[in-house]
CSV table of C-alpha atoms in Angstrom, one decimal:
chain,number,residue,atom,x,y,z
A,1,UNK,CA,0.2,-1.7,16.1
A,2,UNK,CA,-2.3,0.6,15.4
A,3,UNK,CA,-4.0,-0.1,12.2
A,4,UNK,CA,-7.4,0.9,11.3
A,5,UNK,CA,-8.9,-0.6,8.5
A,6,UNK,CA,-12.5,2.0,6.9
A,7,UNK,CA,-14.1,2.1,4.0
A,8,UNK,CA,-14.7,5.2,2.0
A,9,UNK,CA,-18.2,5.7,3.3
A,10,UNK,CA,-16.6,6.3,7.1
A,11,UNK,CA,-15.1,9.5,6.3
A,12,UNK,CA,-16.9,11.0,9.0
A,13,UNK,CA,-15.5,8.1,11.4
A,14,UNK,CA,-11.6,10.1,10.3
A,15,UNK,CA,-9.9,11.5,13.4
A,16,UNK,CA,-6.6,13.2,12.7
A,17,UNK,CA,-5.5,13.4,16.2
A,18,UNK,CA,-5.6,9.8,16.3
A,19,UNK,CA,-3.4,9.9,13.6
A,20,UNK,CA,-0.8,12.3,15.4
A,21,UNK,CA,-1.0,9.7,18.2
A,22,UNK,CA,0.7,6.9,16.1
A,23,UNK,CA,-2.1,5.2,14.5
A,24,UNK,CA,-1.9,4.0,10.8
A,25,UNK,CA,-5.3,4.5,9.1
A,26,UNK,CA,-6.6,3.1,5.5
A,27,UNK,CA,-9.3,3.9,4.1
A,28,UNK,CA,-10.7,1.2,1.5
A,29,UNK,CA,-11.8,3.1,-1.7
A,30,UNK,CA,-10.7,6.8,0.0
A,31,UNK,CA,-9.3,8.0,-3.6
A,32,UNK,CA,-13.0,7.8,-5.1
A,33,UNK,CA,-14.5,9.7,-2.3
A,34,UNK,CA,-12.5,12.6,-3.2
A,35,UNK,CA,-11.7,12.5,-7.0
A,36,UNK,CA,-12.5,9.3,-9.0
A,37,UNK,CA,-9.2,7.1,-9.1
A,38,UNK,CA,-10.7,6.3,-12.8
A,39,UNK,CA,-9.7,10.3,-13.4
A,40,UNK,CA,-6.0,9.5,-12.3
A,41,UNK,CA,-5.6,6.6,-14.6
A,42,UNK,CA,-6.7,8.2,-17.2
A,43,UNK,CA,-4.0,10.9,-16.6
A,44,UNK,CA,-1.2,8.2,-16.1
A,45,UNK,CA,-2.5,6.7,-19.5
A,46,UNK,CA,-2.2,10.1,-21.2
A,47,UNK,CA,1.5,10.6,-19.6
A,48,UNK,CA,2.7,7.4,-21.1
A,49,UNK,CA,1.1,8.3,-24.5
A,50,UNK,CA,2.7,11.5,-23.7
A,51,UNK,CA,6.0,10.3,-23.4
A,52,UNK,CA,6.6,7.0,-24.2
A,53,UNK,CA,3.9,5.9,-27.3
A,54,UNK,CA,0.4,5.7,-27.9
A,55,UNK,CA,0.9,1.8,-28.4
A,56,UNK,CA,2.7,2.0,-25.0
A,57,UNK,CA,-0.8,3.3,-23.2
A,58,UNK,CA,-3.0,1.0,-25.1
A,59,UNK,CA,-0.3,-2.0,-23.4
A,60,UNK,CA,-0.6,-0.4,-20.3
A,61,UNK,CA,-4.9,0.3,-20.5
A,62,UNK,CA,-5.0,-3.8,-21.3
A,63,UNK,CA,-2.4,-5.3,-19.0
A,64,UNK,CA,-2.3,-2.8,-16.0
A,65,UNK,CA,-0.4,0.3,-15.1
A,66,UNK,CA,1.8,-2.1,-13.0
A,67,UNK,CA,3.2,-3.1,-16.5
A,68,UNK,CA,5.0,0.2,-17.3
A,69,UNK,CA,8.6,-1.3,-16.8
A,70,UNK,CA,7.6,-3.5,-19.9
A,71,UNK,CA,7.2,-0.5,-22.3
A,72,UNK,CA,9.6,2.2,-21.0
A,73,UNK,CA,13.4,2.4,-20.3
A,74,UNK,CA,14.3,4.4,-17.2
A,75,UNK,CA,14.8,7.7,-19.1
A,76,UNK,CA,11.0,7.1,-20.7
A,77,UNK,CA,9.8,6.6,-16.9
A,78,UNK,CA,11.1,9.7,-15.3
A,79,UNK,CA,9.8,11.4,-18.4
A,80,UNK,CA,6.1,9.8,-17.4
A,81,UNK,CA,6.7,10.7,-14.2
A,82,UNK,CA,7.4,14.3,-14.7
A,83,UNK,CA,4.6,14.7,-17.4
A,84,UNK,CA,2.0,12.9,-14.7
A,85,UNK,CA,2.9,15.6,-12.2
A,86,UNK,CA,2.1,18.3,-13.9
A,87,UNK,CA,-1.1,16.8,-15.4
A,88,UNK,CA,-2.2,15.8,-11.8
A,89,UNK,CA,-1.4,18.8,-9.9
A,90,UNK,CA,-4.0,21.3,-9.6
A,91,UNK,CA,-6.5,18.4,-9.3
A,92,UNK,CA,-4.4,17.0,-6.2
A,93,UNK,CA,-4.6,20.7,-4.9
A,94,UNK,CA,-8.4,20.2,-5.0
A,95,UNK,CA,-8.5,17.0,-3.7
A,96,UNK,CA,-6.8,17.7,-0.8
A,97,UNK,CA,-8.7,20.9,0.0
A,98,UNK,CA,-11.7,18.7,-0.6
A,99,UNK,CA,-10.3,16.1,1.9
A,100,UNK,CA,-9.9,18.9,4.3
A,101,UNK,CA,-13.4,20.0,4.1
A,102,UNK,CA,-14.9,16.8,4.1
A,103,UNK,CA,-13.9,16.1,7.5
A,104,UNK,CA,-15.9,16.3,10.4
A,105,UNK,CA,-14.7,19.1,12.8
A,106,UNK,CA,-11.3,18.0,14.0
A,107,UNK,CA,-10.7,20.2,16.9
A,108,UNK,CA,-8.0,22.0,15.3
A,109,UNK,CA,-7.4,24.1,12.5
A,110,UNK,CA,-6.1,22.7,9.4
A,111,UNK,CA,-3.5,23.5,6.9
A,112,UNK,CA,-3.0,22.2,3.5
A,113,UNK,CA,0.8,22.2,1.7
A,114,UNK,CA,1.3,22.8,-2.0
A,115,UNK,CA,3.5,19.4,-2.0
A,116,UNK,CA,2.7,16.9,-4.7
A,117,UNK,CA,4.6,13.5,-4.9
A,118,UNK,CA,4.4,11.4,-7.7
A,119,UNK,CA,6.1,8.3,-6.8
A,120,UNK,CA,6.2,5.5,-9.6
A,121,UNK,CA,8.7,2.9,-8.5
A,122,UNK,CA,9.8,0.2,-11.1
A,123,UNK,CA,10.7,-3.3,-9.7
A,124,UNK,CA,14.7,-2.8,-8.9
A,125,UNK,CA,15.6,-4.9,-11.4
A,126,UNK,CA,14.3,-2.3,-14.4
A,127,UNK,CA,16.7,0.7,-12.7
A,128,UNK,CA,20.1,-1.3,-12.5
A,129,UNK,CA,22.3,-0.5,-14.8
A,130,UNK,CA,25.8,1.8,-15.8
A,131,UNK,CA,26.2,4.9,-13.8
A,132,UNK,CA,25.0,6.6,-16.9
A,133,UNK,CA,21.3,5.2,-15.5
A,134,UNK,CA,22.5,6.1,-12.2
A,135,UNK,CA,22.9,9.7,-13.2
A,136,UNK,CA,19.6,9.8,-15.1
A,137,UNK,CA,17.5,9.2,-11.8
A,138,UNK,CA,19.7,11.8,-9.8
A,139,UNK,CA,17.4,13.5,-7.6
A,140,UNK,CA,14.4,11.1,-8.1
A,141,UNK,CA,14.6,9.4,-4.5
A,142,UNK,CA,11.6,8.7,-3.3
A,143,UNK,CA,9.9,9.3,-6.4
A,144,UNK,CA,11.8,6.4,-8.7
A,145,UNK,CA,14.6,5.6,-6.5
A,146,UNK,CA,13.8,4.2,-2.8
A,147,UNK,CA,14.4,6.6,0.2
A,148,UNK,CA,16.0,5.3,3.3
A,149,UNK,CA,14.3,5.0,6.4
A,150,UNK,CA,13.6,8.7,7.4
A,151,UNK,CA,11.0,11.1,9.2
A,152,UNK,CA,10.0,13.9,6.8
A,153,UNK,CA,10.7,16.8,9.8
A,154,UNK,CA,14.3,16.3,8.9
A,155,UNK,CA,14.1,18.2,5.7
A,156,UNK,CA,11.3,20.6,5.3
A,157,UNK,CA,7.8,19.4,6.8
A,158,UNK,CA,6.2,20.3,9.2
A,159,UNK,CA,6.6,17.9,12.9
A,160,UNK,CA,2.3,17.7,12.8
A,161,UNK,CA,2.6,16.6,9.1
A,162,UNK,CA,-0.5,13.8,8.2
A,163,UNK,CA,0.5,12.1,4.7
A,164,UNK,CA,-1.7,11.2,2.6
A,165,UNK,CA,-0.9,8.2,0.4
A,166,UNK,CA,-2.9,7.5,-2.4
A,167,UNK,CA,-2.2,3.7,-4.7
A,168,UNK,CA,-3.3,4.7,-8.0
A,169,UNK,CA,-1.9,1.1,-8.8
A,170,UNK,CA,-1.6,-1.9,-6.6
A,171,UNK,CA,1.0,-1.8,-4.0
A,172,UNK,CA,2.4,-4.7,-2.6
A,173,UNK,CA,4.5,-6.3,0.5
A,174,UNK,CA,7.4,-6.1,-2.2
A,175,UNK,CA,7.0,-2.6,-3.7
A,176,UNK,CA,5.3,-0.7,-1.1
A,177,UNK,CA,6.4,1.5,2.3
A,178,UNK,CA,7.9,0.6,5.1
A,179,UNK,CA,7.0,1.9,8.7
A,180,UNK,CA,8.2,1.6,11.8
A,181,UNK,CA,5.6,2.4,14.5
A,182,UNK,CA,7.6,1.7,17.4
A,183,UNK,CA,10.0,4.2,16.7
A,184,UNK,CA,7.0,6.9,16.5
A,185,UNK,CA,8.6,10.2,18.7
A,186,UNK,CA,11.6,8.9,19.5
A,187,UNK,CA,14.8,10.4,20.0
A,188,UNK,CA,16.5,9.1,17.1
A,189,UNK,CA,19.9,9.7,16.0
A,190,UNK,CA,20.3,10.9,12.3
A,191,UNK,CA,23.0,12.9,9.9
A,192,UNK,CA,20.2,15.0,8.7
A,193,UNK,CA,19.7,12.6,6.0
A,194,UNK,CA,19.9,9.1,7.1
A,195,UNK,CA,19.3,7.2,10.5
A,196,UNK,CA,22.6,6.2,12.3
A,197,UNK,CA,23.2,2.9,12.8
A,198,UNK,CA,22.9,0.3,16.1
A,199,UNK,CA,19.3,2.1,17.3
A,200,UNK,CA,16.1,0.1,18.8
A,201,UNK,CA,13.2,1.4,16.1
A,202,UNK,CA,11.1,-1.9,16.6
A,203,UNK,CA,9.8,-4.2,13.7
A,204,UNK,CA,8.5,-2.9,10.2
A,205,UNK,CA,5.1,-2.7,9.0
A,206,UNK,CA,4.2,-2.8,5.6
A,207,UNK,CA,0.7,-2.3,3.9
A,208,UNK,CA,-0.7,-3.9,1.1
A,209,UNK,CA,-2.9,-1.6,-0.7
A,210,UNK,CA,-5.8,-1.5,-3.9
A,211,UNK,CA,-5.8,1.0,-6.5
A,212,UNK,CA,-8.1,3.6,-5.0
A,213,UNK,CA,-7.0,2.7,-1.3
A,214,UNK,CA,-5.9,5.8,1.3
A,215,UNK,CA,-3.4,5.5,3.9
A,216,UNK,CA,-3.0,8.3,6.4
A,217,UNK,CA,0.2,8.6,8.8
A,218,UNK,CA,2.1,10.9,10.5
A,219,UNK,CA,4.7,12.7,8.4
A,220,UNK,CA,6.8,11.8,12.2
A,221,UNK,CA,7.1,8.1,11.6
A,222,UNK,CA,10.0,6.5,10.6
A,223,UNK,CA,9.5,5.4,7.1
A,224,UNK,CA,11.3,4.2,4.3
A,225,UNK,CA,10.5,3.2,0.2
A,226,UNK,CA,10.6,-0.6,-0.1
A,227,UNK,CA,12.7,-1.2,-2.5
A,228,UNK,CA,10.8,-2.8,-5.0
A,229,UNK,CA,12.1,-6.4,-5.5
A,230,UNK,CA,8.5,-7.5,-7.0
A,231,UNK,CA,7.5,-8.1,-10.4
A,232,UNK,CA,5.3,-4.6,-10.8
A,233,UNK,CA,5.7,-1.3,-11.0
A,234,UNK,CA,4.3,0.4,-8.1
A,235,UNK,CA,2.0,4.0,-8.8
A,236,UNK,CA,1.2,6.4,-5.9
A,237,UNK,CA,0.3,10.1,-5.1
A,238,UNK,CA,1.1,11.7,-1.9
A,239,UNK,CA,0.0,14.9,-0.7
A,240,UNK,CA,0.2,16.4,2.9
A,241,UNK,CA,-1.5,18.6,5.6
A,242,UNK,CA,-1.2,19.8,8.8
A,243,UNK,CA,-2.8,19.2,12.1
A,244,UNK,CA,-3.1,22.5,13.9
A,245,UNK,CA,-0.7,25.7,13.3
A,246,UNK,CA,2.7,24.2,11.4
A,247,UNK,CA,5.7,23.3,13.6
A,248,UNK,CA,8.8,23.0,12.0
A,249,UNK,CA,11.9,20.6,13.6
A,250,UNK,CA,14.8,23.7,14.7
A,251,UNK,CA,17.3,21.1,12.9
A,252,UNK,CA,15.1,20.9,9.8
A,253,UNK,CA,17.6,21.5,6.6
A,254,UNK,CA,14.9,23.0,4.5
A,255,UNK,CA,11.1,24.8,5.1
A,256,UNK,CA,7.7,24.2,3.2
A,257,UNK,CA,4.5,26.5,3.9
A,258,UNK,CA,1.6,25.3,4.8
A,259,UNK,CA,-2.0,27.7,4.0
A,260,UNK,CA,-5.0,28.0,5.4
A,261,UNK,CA,-7.7,26.9,3.3
A,262,UNK,CA,-10.1,28.9,4.3
A,263,UNK,CA,-8.1,32.2,2.9
A,264,UNK,CA,-7.5,29.8,-0.4
A,265,UNK,CA,-9.7,31.4,-3.4
A,266,UNK,CA,-10.4,34.6,-1.5
A,267,UNK,CA,-9.1,38.3,-2.0
A,268,UNK,CA,-6.8,37.4,1.1
A,269,UNK,CA,-4.9,34.2,-0.4
A,270,UNK,CA,-2.0,35.7,-0.3
A,271,UNK,CA,-2.1,35.6,3.6
A,272,UNK,CA,-2.8,31.6,3.0
A,273,UNK,CA,0.8,30.7,4.2
A,274,UNK,CA,1.8,33.7,6.4
A,275,UNK,CA,0.9,31.2,9.8
A,276,UNK,CA,4.2,29.6,8.5
A,277,UNK,CA,6.1,31.9,7.3
A,278,UNK,CA,5.7,33.5,10.9
A,279,UNK,CA,7.7,30.1,12.3
A,280,UNK,CA,11.2,30.1,13.4
A,281,UNK,CA,11.4,27.3,10.2
A,282,UNK,CA,10.0,29.8,8.2
A,283,UNK,CA,12.4,32.8,9.5
A,284,UNK,CA,15.5,30.1,9.0
A,285,UNK,CA,14.8,29.7,5.6
A,286,UNK,CA,14.1,33.4,4.9
A,287,UNK,CA,17.8,33.5,6.5
A,288,UNK,CA,19.1,30.8,4.6
A,289,UNK,CA,18.0,32.7,1.1
A,290,UNK,CA,19.3,36.0,2.3
A,291,UNK,CA,22.7,34.3,2.7
A,292,UNK,CA,22.5,32.5,-0.5
A,293,UNK,CA,21.8,35.8,-2.6
A,294,UNK,CA,24.4,37.7,-0.7
A,295,UNK,CA,26.8,34.9,-1.8
A,296,UNK,CA,26.1,35.3,-5.6
A,297,UNK,CA,26.3,39.2,-5.1
A,298,UNK,CA,29.7,39.1,-3.6
A,299,UNK,CA,31.3,36.3,-6.0
């Protein structure tokens, strides 16, 4: 497996074309270079204080975010995730722009996504329960519930996207991310959501991270959430950017835009996602929206 490990001071060595070729890159302490992990940690504690209780936040400040499941039930964990999403969304947008501007010249223009993933994954034993519990977590696959093996472009993401997977708490092999590097860019059979069985995908890789570490990998790597069989709740924040002009899979089930960062914050900001909108993926999304609107008007 092509795995490169860098220190946060080595941002100048990052080459995203290597990530697009399939390399997995871990930048130790990389989040500190972009926005001190302490800021995200404080936002997490504030979210727990608001959604659960100040006492719960104090318990985690003393014992670690990894113990969230000891002070919060399933519904409260969901509320913490939603609260933290709102608290870090503006900062995460700035973080991604800072990352894109910190990199050395890459030979291709970078485009940034407004996507934000606040992924809090409690131990599996903590979210098992009656159907009411499952109902509480409906719509939280990949955020509170494990996501099955997939590539991001099956859904709404550009095929040339890069994931920034940022550890807020410890990430262990028993609660992290599973990637199958040998399956990268293979013609995988799937039903639009799940990988179909009886295909060779190679051996899985699971990477451990410390708080503040940053994992970079191509969105078209086959990957899945590792079911959390360990004793700790895992906290991760994810963002995405695009290496070169966005390109979308012809059978993608959705579409999200990527923006030209040079136009953000300028009078031309409205044109920032234009390159994404003028792709076949963008046109298909427009057609889907028109069909839904027409259906509502007819009925």
